[in-house]
Amino acid sequence: MYETLFTLASIAMLSWLLMILLPTWSVTKFLAKSALFPIYLAALYAVGIISTIVDSGFGFVQDFSSSTGVIRLLSNPDFALLVWLHILCFDQAIGHYVYRDNMDNRYVRLPIQSGLLFLILMLGPLGFLCYLALRALRKQRKA
């Protein structure tokens, strides 16, 4: 089942392609405003985590408190795919936030926005941090 969820998640790549390559297209704006893809990924994750809880209970939560516990969890292929869905969902949500925030305020030019979105897609928090830094610089210049 987890591999199926992983496969179903791949459709969210369409959102990334639209935000990066066609940021001003009305369809892109509509999809970003509706947050359809982050909601879709969150729903896939919910199916997976609820299934995990129904099958195994909440015992896995105790492994979150130590590095060896997290490594043990991630060594389970099904749980690793579930964690990947978690990461995809949050990266997508952050990508949508950056897209909407920048489209509304134009802190950075569109080519830079596209580069930052690609960075968020590939390296999540680093891309988000770069956007926040550039946004802060732009706000500082305006002040």
Steps between C-alpha positions, in 0.01 A plus 500: 500500500779748584653460156160580350477815711852592387402450136181703542705785651696542178214697343590787734803560279257673264454776757876553527537515122220755470629723782856487366441517124163679467465716810271761343258258332148523640483122555819515708361786706173316555671177607734684735217700654289188550795307650365194320832320481609547863152385605528200268839403645371551854209267423737232366713538813189476719404171335848364564540617859149394599567158348825479696325594824216253439748220422762571767366755745692804616807305614715644221475844663736393777775464236484873423693586815835348403718489192518119516120486519462723194757292312307185595176652370658617176654158439145371451426556127129568557568753772774662290251550215252646746764743628577593140131585447521715813800685354335540158189644660686756707731598214193549281329711768811717539532529121140618478557749779809645330323511164193679638699735724732605221229526236306732734799710608771450234790487741709327232470489123326204340818327373642515853168377639518204262855424613395518864204271437732250336728527801204437732400199289847352518633620837188615687610704801804648325282644224254635755781660699639662184156641417456640850846661487434660161157617615652656813763679292233633266287622790803666654579682175142626474508635856 
